Short mmCIF file of C-alpha atoms in Angstrom, two decimals:
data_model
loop_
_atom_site.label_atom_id
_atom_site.label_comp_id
_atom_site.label_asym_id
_atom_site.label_seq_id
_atom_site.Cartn_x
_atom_site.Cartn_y
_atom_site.Cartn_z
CA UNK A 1 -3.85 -13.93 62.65
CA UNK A 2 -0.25 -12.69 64.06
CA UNK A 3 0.85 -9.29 63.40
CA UNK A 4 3.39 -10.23 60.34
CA UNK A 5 0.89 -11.99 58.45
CA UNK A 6 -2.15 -9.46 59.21
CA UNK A 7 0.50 -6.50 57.80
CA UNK A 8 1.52 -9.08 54.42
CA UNK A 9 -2.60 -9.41 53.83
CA UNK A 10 -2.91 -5.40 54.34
CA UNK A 11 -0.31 -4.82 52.08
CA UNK A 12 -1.83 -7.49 49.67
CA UNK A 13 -5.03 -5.57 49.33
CA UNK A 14 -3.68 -2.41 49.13
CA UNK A 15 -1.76 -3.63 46.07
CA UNK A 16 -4.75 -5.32 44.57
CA UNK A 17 -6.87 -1.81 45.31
CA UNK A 18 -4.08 -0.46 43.31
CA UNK A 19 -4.10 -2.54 40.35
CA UNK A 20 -7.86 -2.50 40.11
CA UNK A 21 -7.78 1.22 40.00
CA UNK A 22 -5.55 1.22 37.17
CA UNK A 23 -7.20 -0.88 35.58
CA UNK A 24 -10.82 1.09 35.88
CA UNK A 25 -8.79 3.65 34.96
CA UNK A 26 -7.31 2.08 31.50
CA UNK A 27 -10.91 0.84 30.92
CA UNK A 28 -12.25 4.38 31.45
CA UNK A 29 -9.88 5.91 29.09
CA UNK A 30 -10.21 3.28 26.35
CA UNK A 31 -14.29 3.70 26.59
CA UNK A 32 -13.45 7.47 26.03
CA UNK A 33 -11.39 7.00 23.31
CA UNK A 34 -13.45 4.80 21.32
CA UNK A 35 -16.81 6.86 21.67
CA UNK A 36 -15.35 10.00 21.41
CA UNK A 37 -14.16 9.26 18.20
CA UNK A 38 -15.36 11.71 15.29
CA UNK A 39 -16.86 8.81 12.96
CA UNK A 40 -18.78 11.60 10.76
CA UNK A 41 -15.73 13.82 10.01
CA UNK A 42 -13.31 12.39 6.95
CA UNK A 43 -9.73 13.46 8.02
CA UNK A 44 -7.56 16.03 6.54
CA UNK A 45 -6.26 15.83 3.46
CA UNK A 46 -8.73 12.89 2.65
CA UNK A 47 -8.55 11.63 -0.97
CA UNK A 48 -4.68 13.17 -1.40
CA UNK A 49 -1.74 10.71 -1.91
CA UNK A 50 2.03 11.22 -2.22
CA UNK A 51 3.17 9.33 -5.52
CA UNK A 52 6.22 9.33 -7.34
CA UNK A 53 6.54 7.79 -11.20
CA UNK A 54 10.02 5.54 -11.79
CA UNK A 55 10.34 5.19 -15.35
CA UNK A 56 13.44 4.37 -17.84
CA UNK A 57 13.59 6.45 -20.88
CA UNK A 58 12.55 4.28 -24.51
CA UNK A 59 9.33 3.29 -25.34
CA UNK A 60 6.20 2.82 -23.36
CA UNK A 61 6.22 0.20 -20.45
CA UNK A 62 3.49 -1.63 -18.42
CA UNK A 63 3.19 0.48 -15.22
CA UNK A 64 3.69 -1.70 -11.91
CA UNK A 65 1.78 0.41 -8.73
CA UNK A 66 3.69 -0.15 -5.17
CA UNK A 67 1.97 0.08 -2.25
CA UNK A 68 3.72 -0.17 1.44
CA UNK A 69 1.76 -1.59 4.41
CA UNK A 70 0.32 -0.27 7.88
CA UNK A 71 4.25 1.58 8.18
CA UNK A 72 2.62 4.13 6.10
CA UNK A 73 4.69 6.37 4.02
CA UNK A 74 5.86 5.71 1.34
CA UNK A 75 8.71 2.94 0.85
CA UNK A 76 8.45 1.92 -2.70
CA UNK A 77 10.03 5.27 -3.17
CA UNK A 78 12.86 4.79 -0.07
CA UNK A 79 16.49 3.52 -0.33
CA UNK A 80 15.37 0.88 1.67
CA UNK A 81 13.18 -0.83 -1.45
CA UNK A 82 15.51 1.13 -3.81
CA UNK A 83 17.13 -2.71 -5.32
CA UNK A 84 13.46 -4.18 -5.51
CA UNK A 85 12.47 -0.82 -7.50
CA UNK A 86 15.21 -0.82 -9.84
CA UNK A 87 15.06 -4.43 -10.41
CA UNK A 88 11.46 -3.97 -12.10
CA UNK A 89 13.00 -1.06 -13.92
CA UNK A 90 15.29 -3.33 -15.41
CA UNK A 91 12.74 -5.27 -16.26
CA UNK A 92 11.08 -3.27 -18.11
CA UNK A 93 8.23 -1.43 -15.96
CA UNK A 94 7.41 2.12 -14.90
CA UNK A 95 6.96 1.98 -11.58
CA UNK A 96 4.41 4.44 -9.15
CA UNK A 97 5.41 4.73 -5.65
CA UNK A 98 2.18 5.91 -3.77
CA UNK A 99 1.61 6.88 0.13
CA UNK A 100 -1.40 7.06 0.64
CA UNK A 101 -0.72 7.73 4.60
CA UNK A 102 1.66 8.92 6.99
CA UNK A 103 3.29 11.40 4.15
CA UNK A 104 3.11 15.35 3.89
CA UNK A 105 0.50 15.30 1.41
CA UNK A 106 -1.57 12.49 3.10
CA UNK A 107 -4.11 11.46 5.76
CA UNK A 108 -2.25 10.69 9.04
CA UNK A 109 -3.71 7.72 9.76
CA UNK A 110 -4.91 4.52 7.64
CA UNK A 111 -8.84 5.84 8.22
CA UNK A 112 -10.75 6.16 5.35
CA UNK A 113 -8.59 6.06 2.64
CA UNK A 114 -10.32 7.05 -0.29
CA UNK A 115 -9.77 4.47 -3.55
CA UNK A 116 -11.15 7.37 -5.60
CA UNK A 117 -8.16 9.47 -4.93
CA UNK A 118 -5.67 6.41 -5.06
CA UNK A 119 -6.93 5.31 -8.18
CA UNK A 120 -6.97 8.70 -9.66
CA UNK A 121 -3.22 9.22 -8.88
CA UNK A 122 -2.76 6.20 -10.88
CA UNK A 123 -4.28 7.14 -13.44
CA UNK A 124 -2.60 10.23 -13.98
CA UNK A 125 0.57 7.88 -13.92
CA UNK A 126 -1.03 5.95 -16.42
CA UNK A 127 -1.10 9.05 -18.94
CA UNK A 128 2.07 9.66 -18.85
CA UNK A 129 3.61 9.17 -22.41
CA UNK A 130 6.37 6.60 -20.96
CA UNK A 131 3.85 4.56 -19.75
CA UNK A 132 1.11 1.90 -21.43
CA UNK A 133 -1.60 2.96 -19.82
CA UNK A 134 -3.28 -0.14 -20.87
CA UNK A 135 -1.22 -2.28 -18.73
CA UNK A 136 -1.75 -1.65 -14.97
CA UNK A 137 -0.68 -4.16 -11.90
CA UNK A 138 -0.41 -3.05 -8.45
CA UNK A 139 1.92 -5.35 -5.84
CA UNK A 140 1.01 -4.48 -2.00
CA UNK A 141 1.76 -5.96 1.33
CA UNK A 142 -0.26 -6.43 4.10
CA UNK A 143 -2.95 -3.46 4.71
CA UNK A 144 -1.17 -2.45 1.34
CA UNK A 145 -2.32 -5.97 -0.12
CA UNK A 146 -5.80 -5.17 1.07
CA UNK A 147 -5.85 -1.87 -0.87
CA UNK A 148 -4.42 -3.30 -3.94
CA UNK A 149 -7.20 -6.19 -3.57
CA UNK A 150 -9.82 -3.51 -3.61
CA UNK A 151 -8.65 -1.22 -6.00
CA UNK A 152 -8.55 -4.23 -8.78
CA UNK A 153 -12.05 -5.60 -7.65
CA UNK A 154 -13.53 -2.03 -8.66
CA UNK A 155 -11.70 -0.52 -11.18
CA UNK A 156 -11.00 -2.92 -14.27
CA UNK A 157 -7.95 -0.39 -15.55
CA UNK A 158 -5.94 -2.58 -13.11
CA UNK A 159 -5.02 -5.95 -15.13
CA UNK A 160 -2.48 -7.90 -11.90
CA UNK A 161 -2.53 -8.11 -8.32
CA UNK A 162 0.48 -9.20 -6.57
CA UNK A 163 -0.68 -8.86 -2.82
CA UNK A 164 2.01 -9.94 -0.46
CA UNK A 165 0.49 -10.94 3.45
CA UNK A 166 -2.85 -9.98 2.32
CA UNK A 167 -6.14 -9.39 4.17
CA UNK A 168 -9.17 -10.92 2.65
CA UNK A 169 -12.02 -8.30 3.74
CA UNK A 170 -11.89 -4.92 5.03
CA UNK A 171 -10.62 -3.91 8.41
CA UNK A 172 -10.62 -1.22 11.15
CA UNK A 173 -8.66 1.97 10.73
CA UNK A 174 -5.20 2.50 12.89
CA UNK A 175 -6.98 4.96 14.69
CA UNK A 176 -6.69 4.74 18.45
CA UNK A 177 -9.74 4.15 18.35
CA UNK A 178 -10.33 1.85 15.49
CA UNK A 179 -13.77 2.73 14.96
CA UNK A 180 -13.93 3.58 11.43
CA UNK A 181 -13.49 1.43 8.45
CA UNK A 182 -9.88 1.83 6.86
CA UNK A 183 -10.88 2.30 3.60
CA UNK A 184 -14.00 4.27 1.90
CA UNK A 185 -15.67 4.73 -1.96
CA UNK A 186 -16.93 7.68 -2.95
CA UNK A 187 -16.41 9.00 0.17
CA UNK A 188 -18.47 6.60 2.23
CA UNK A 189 -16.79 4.23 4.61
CA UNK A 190 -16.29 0.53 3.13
CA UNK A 191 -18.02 -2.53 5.68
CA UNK A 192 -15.48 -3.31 7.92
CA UNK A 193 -14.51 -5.90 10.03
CA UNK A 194 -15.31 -4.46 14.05
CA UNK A 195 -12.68 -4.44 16.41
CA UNK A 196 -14.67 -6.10 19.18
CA UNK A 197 -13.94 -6.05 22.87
CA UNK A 198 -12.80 -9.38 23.23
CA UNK A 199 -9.87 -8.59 20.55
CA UNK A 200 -9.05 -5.30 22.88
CA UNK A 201 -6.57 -7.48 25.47
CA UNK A 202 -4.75 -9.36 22.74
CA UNK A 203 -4.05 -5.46 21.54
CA UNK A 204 -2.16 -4.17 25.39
CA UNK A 205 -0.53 -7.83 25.16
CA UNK A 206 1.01 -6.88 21.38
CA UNK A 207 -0.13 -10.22 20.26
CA UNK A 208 -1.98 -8.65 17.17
CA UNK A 209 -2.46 -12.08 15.21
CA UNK A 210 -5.14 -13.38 18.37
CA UNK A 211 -6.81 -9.88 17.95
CA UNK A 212 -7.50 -10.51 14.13
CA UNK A 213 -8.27 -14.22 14.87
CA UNK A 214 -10.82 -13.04 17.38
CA UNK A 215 -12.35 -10.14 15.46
CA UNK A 216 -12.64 -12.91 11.98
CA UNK A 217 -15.09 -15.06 14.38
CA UNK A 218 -17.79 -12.77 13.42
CA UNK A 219 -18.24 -14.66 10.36
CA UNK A 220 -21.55 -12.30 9.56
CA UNK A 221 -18.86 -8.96 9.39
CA UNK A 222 -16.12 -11.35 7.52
CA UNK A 223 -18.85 -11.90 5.02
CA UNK A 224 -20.25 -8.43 4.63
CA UNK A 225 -16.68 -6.58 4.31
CA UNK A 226 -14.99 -9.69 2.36
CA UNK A 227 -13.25 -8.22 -0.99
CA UNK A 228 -14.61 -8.98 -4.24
CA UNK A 229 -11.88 -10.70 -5.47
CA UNK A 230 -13.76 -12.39 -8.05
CA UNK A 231 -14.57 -9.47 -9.89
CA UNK A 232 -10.83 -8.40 -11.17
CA UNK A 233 -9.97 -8.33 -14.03
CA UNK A 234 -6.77 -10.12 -14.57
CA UNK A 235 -4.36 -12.65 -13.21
CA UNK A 236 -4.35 -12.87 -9.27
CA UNK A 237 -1.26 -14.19 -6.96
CA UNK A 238 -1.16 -14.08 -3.25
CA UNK A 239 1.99 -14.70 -1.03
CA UNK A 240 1.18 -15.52 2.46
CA UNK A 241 3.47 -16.24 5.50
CA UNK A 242 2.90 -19.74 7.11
CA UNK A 243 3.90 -18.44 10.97
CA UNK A 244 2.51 -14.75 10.44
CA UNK A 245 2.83 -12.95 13.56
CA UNK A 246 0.62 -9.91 12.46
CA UNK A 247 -2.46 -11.65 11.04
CA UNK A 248 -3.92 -14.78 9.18
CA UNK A 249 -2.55 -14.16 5.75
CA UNK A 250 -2.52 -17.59 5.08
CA UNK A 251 -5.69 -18.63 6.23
CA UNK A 252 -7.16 -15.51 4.51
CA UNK A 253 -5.15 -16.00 1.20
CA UNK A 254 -6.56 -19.39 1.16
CA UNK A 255 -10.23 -18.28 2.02
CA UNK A 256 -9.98 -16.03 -1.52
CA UNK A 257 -8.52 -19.12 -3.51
CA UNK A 258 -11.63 -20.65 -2.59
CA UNK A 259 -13.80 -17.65 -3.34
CA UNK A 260 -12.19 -17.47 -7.05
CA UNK A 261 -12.35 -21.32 -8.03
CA UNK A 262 -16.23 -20.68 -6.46
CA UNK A 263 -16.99 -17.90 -8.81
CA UNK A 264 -15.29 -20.03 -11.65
CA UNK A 265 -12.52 -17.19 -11.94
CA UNK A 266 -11.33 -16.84 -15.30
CA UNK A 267 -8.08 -15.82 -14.76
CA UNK A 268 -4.58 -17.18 -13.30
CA UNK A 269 -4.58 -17.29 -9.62
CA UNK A 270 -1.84 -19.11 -7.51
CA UNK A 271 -1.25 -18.81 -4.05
CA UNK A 272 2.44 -19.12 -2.21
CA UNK A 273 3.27 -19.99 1.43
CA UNK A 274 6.68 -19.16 2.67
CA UNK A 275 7.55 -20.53 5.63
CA UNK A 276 7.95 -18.61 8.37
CA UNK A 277 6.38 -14.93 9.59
CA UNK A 278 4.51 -11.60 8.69
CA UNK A 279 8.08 -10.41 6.55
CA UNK A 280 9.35 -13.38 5.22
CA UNK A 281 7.69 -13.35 1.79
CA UNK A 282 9.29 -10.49 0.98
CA UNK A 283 12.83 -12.65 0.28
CA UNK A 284 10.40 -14.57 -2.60
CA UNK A 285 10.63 -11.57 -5.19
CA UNK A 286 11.59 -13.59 -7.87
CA UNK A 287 8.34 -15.72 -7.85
CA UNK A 288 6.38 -12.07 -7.59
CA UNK A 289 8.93 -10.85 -11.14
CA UNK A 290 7.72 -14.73 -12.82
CA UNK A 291 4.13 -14.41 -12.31
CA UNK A 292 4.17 -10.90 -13.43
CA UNK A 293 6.02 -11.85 -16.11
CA UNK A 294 4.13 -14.86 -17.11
CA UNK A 295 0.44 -13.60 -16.66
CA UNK A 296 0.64 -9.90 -17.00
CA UNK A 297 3.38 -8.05 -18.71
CA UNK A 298 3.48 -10.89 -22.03
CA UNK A 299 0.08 -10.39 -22.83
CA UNK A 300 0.51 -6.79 -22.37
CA UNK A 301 3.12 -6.84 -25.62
#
């Protein structure tokens, strides 16, 4: 081997060395990450929510619960989902904004979150004397979707779902670490769906629909942290994306469809597919406003 090649392969090797440090190095600090991890310890301010009531004055009205997604916050109350808000104003609803992360008075992080505490926030909505306390939906998106899923499978105040890009069972926290289950009862952690280390790439690459495809393969987890759905109360629509970028809401939405007509489900239960990805659904409003209309707030009269 001449001199300019032997100095190309030197160079090559160093460069390799290099990468394969950093990479023991990334490995080394994700393994610390995930079992340092305080798993025992609910976070601060578990339990506590932000919410804010919307109501018109006149009569009592059927009280419609927002819930944002894994942008924490909380954006039903925002300018940004101020035309949405008023538009179920308008038509007739008292409407609870509720963070029940990322705000002042909430955990940091989706870990944990308590559906005691959520629930009794809306409750406390639900007494006010504007309101028909008798006549509870809640409309989330995404993780949001999964909470409102969960919240109407256990407590049978809530009478409508509307979950937007939902998730069909329980999964991790956005934690770095992702070791805990996102949502908990009575203060115990929910079964969760693992993030596994196979999922862990498709995570660095940003391509977060391959990690929840990989982490639904354990079937056995899908089953044990799959949500009830068959146990609420009251009329049931889902709104998936076709092309979702961020997870399998359609696949999912159509996994509970099956569930339901399985369980003979009493109740109405449709399920829409926009085209398109993780966002899109959110342009089909007005089918949200006519199933809400049709199944929940008429038989609330």
């Amino acid at each position: 081997m001449s001199a300019g090649p032997r100095k190309r392969f030197r160079i090559g090797m160093w460069v390799l060395g290099l990468l394969l440090a950093a990479v023991a190095m990334l490995a080394t600090y994700v393994w610390w990450v995930v079992y340092s991890f305080d798993t025992e310890t609910l976070p601060p301010r578990h339990g506590q929510v932000d919410a804010e009531l919307f109501v018109r004055e006149g009569g009592t009205r059927p009280l419609l619960v927002g819930l944002g997604g894994s942008e924490g916050g909380n954006p039903w109350a925002s300018e940004r989902w101020k035309e949405q808000r008023e538009r179920f104003l308008d038509q007739g609803y008292a409407l609870l904004a509720l963070g029940y992360f990322g705000t002042p008075n909430s955990p940091e992080h989706l870990d944990r979150i308590s559906l005691d505490g959520v629930h009794a926030a809306i409750m406390e909505a639900a007494r006010d004397p504007r309101v028909d306390g008798r006549c509870i939906a809640v409309i989330g998106g995404s993780r949001g979707a999964e909470l409102a899923l969960l919240l109407a499978s256990h407590y049978p105040e809530i009478r409508a779902v509307v979950a937007i890009v939902p998730g069909s069972a329980v999964f991790p926290a956005l934690t770095d670490a992702m070791t805990t289950s996102g949502f908990s009862l009575g203060d115990q952690p929910l079964p969760f769906v693992p993030m596994t280390w196979a999922a862990t790439p498709h995570l660095f690459t940003g391509d977060l629909r391959a990690a929840f495809a990989t982490m639904m393969r354990d079937t056995a987890a899908m089953q044990r942290a799959a949500i009830r759905v068959e146990r609420i109360d009251g009329p049931v629509q889902f709104v998936s994306a076709a092309k979702d970028e961020m997870w399998p809401s359609k696949e999912m939405a159509d996994a509970m469809m099956r569930r339901l007509q399985a369980h003979g489900f009493r109740h109405p239960a449709e399920h829409v597919v926009v085209p398109g990805g993780h966002a899109e659904p959110l342009d089909e409003f007005p089918k949200m406003e006519a199933f809400l209309e049709t199944h929940f707030k008429q038989a609330c009269r």
